[in-house]
PDB file of C-alpha atoms in Angstrom:
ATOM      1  CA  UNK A   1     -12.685-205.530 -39.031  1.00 64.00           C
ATOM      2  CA  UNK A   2     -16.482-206.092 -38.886  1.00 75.00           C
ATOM      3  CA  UNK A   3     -18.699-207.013 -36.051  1.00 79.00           C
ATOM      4  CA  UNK A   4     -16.011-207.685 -33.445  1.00 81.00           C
ATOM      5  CA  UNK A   5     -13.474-209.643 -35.743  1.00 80.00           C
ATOM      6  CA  UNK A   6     -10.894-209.384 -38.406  1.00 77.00           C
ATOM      7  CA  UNK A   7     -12.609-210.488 -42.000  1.00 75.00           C
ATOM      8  CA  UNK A   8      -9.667-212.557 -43.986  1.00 70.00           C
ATOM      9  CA  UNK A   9      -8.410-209.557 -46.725  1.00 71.00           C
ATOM     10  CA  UNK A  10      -6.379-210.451 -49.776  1.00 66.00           C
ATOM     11  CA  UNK A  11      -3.073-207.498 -49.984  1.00 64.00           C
ATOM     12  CA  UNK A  12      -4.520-206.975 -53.359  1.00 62.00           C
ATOM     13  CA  UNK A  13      -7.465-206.289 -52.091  1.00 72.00           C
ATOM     14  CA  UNK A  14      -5.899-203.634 -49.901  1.00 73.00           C
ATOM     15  CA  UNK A  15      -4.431-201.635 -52.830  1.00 72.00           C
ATOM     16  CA  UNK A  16      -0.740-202.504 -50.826  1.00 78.00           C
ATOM     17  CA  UNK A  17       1.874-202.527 -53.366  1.00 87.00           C
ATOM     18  CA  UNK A  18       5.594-204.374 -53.138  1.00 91.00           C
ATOM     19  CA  UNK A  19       7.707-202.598 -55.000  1.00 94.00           C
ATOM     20  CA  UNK A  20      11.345-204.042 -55.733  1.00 95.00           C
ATOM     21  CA  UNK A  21      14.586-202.917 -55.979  1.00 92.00           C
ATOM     22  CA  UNK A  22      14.357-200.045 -53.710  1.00 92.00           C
ATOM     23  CA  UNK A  23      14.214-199.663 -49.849  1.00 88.00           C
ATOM     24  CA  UNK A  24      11.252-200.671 -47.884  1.00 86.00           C
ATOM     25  CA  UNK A  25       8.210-197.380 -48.613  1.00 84.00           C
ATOM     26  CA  UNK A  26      10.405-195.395 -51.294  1.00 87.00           C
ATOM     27  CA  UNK A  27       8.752-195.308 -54.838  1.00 87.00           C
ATOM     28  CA  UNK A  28      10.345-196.152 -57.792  1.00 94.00           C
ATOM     29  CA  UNK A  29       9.758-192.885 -60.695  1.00 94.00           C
ATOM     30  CA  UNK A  30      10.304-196.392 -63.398  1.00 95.00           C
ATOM     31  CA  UNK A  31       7.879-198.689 -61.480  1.00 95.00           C
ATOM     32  CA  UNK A  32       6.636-201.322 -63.904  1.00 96.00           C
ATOM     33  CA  UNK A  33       3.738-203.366 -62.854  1.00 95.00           C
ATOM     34  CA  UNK A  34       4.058-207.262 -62.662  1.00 95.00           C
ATOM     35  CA  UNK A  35       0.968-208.815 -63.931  1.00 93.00           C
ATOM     36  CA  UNK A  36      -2.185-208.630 -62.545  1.00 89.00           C
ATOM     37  CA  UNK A  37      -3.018-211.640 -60.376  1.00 88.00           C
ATOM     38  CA  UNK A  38       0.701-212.220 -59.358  1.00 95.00           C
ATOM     39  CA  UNK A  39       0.788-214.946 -56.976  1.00 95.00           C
ATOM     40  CA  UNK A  40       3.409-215.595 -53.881  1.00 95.00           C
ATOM     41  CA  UNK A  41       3.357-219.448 -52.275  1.00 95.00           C
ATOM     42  CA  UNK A  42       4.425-218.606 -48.783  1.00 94.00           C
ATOM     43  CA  UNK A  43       4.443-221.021 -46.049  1.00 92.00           C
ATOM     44  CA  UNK A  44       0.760-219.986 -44.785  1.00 89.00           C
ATOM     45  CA  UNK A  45      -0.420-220.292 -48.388  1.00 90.00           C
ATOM     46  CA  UNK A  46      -1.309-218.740 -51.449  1.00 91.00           C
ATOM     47  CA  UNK A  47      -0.968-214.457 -51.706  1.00 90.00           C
ATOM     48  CA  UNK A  48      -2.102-212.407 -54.670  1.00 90.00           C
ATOM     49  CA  UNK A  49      -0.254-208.968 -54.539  1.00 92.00           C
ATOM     50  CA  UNK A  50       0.605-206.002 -56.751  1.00 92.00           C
ATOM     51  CA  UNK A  51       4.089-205.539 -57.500  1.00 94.00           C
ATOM     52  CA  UNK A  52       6.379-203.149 -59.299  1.00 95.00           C
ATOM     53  CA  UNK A  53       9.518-204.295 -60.500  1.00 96.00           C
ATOM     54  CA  UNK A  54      11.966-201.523 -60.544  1.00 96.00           C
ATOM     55  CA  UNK A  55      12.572-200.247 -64.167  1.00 95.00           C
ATOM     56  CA  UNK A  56      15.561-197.746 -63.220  1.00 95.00           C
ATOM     57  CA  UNK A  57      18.468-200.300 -64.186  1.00 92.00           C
ATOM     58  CA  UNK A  58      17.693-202.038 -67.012  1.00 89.00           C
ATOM     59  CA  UNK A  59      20.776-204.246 -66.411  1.00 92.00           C
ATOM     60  CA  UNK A  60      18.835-206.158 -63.623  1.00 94.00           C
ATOM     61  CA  UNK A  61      16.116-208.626 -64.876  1.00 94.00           C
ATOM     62  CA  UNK A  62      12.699-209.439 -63.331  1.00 94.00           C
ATOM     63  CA  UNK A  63      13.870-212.689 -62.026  1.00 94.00           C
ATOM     64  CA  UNK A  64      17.364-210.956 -60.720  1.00 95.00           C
ATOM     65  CA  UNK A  65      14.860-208.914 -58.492  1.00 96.00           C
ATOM     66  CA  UNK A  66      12.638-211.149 -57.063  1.00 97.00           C
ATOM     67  CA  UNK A  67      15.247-213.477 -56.254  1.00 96.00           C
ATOM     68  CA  UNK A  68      16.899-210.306 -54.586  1.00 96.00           C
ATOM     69  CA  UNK A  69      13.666-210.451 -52.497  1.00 96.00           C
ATOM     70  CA  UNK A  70      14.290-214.124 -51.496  1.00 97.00           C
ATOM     71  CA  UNK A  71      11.233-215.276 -54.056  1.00 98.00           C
ATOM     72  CA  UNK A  72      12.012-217.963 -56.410  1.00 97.00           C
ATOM     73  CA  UNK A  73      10.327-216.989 -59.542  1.00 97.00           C
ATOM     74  CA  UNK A  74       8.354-220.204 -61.128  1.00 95.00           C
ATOM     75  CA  UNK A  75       9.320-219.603 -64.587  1.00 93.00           C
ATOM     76  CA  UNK A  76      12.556-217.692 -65.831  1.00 87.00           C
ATOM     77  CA  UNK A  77      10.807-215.615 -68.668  1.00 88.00           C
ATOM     78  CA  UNK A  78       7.933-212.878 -67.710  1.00 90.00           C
ATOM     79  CA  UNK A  79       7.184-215.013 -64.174  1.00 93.00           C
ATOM     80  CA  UNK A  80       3.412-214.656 -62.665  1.00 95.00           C
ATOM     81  CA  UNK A  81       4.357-216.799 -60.032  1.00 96.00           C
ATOM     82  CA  UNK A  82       6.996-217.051 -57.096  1.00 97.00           C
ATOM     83  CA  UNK A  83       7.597-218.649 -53.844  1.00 97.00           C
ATOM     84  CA  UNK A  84       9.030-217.483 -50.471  1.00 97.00           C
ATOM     85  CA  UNK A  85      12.848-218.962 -49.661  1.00 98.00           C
ATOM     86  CA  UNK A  86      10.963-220.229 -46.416  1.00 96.00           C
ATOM     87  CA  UNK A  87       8.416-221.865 -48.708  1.00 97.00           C
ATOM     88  CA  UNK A  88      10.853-223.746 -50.626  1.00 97.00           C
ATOM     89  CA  UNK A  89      12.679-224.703 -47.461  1.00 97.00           C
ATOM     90  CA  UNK A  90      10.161-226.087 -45.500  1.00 96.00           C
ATOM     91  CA  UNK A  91       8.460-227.926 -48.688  1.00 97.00           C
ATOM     92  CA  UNK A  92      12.449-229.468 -48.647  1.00 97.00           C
ATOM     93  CA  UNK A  93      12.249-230.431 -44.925  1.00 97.00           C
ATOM     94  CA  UNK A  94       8.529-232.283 -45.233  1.00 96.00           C
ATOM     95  CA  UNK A  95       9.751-233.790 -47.968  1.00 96.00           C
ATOM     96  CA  UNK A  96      13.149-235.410 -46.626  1.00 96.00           C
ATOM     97  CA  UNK A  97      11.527-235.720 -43.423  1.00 95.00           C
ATOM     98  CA  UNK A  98       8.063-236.832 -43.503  1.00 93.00           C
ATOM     99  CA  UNK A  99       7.968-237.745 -47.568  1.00 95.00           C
ATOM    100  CA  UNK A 100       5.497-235.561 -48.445  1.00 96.00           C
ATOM    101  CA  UNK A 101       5.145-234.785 -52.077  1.00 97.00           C
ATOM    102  CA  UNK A 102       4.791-231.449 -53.953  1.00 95.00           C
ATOM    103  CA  UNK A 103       0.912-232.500 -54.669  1.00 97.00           C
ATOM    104  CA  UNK A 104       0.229-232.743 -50.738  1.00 97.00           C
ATOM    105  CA  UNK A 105       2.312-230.126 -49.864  1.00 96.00           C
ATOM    106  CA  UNK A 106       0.212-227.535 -52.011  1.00 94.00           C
ATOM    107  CA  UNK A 107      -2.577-229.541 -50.421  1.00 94.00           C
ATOM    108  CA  UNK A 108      -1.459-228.354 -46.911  1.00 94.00           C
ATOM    109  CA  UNK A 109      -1.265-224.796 -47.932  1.00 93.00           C
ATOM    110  CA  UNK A 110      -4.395-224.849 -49.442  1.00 92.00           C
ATOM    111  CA  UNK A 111      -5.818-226.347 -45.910  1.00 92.00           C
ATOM    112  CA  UNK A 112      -4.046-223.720 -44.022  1.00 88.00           C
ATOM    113  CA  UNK A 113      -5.673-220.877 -46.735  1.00 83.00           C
ATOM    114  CA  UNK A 114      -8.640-222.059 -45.785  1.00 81.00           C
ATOM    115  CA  UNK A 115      -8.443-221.538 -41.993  1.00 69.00           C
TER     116      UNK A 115
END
């Protein structure tokens, strides 16, 4: 908040922390940090967050979790990168619908990033 209006805040920026594989605001004692600059495409844009996988079963993989989470990790091994369910679904319906492609459809997000 400054001068009368909310100032656009990255959740990283905020020091709020997603932690997996737990309930919603209980802490994990065997949180392992994701990397740094992990990235969400959600369908309002681009999000860089901290998140904690849960390191308490080591049975369930990284990508088991966020996929638990309804985030579709971009690459199988050691992911940086995920998108929403709801990303992925609307990217499906512009693209069977109005024939966007992936390039444009990143486009859009970035446009709606931007404000």
């Amino acid at each position: 908040w400054q001068g009368g209006s909310f100032v656009p805040t990255m959740l990283d920026e905020l020091k709020a922390q997603i932690q997996l594989g737990h309930s919603p605001g209980t802490y994990c004692p065997k949180a392992q940090p994701a990397h740094k600059d992990f990235c969400i495409i959600d369908s309002l844009g681009f999000r860089t967050v901290l998140l904690n996988f849960c390191g308490c079963d080591l049975n369930v993989t990284h990508r088991q979790q966020l996929m638990r989470a309804c985030l579709w990790p971009a690459t199988s091994l050691d992911p940086q990168t995920c998108a929403t369910f709801n990303s992925i679904w609307l990217f499906e319906v512009q693209n069977c619908l109005g024939k966007i492609s992936a390039y444009n459809f990143v486009c859009s997000l970035e446009l709606l990033m931007m404000g």
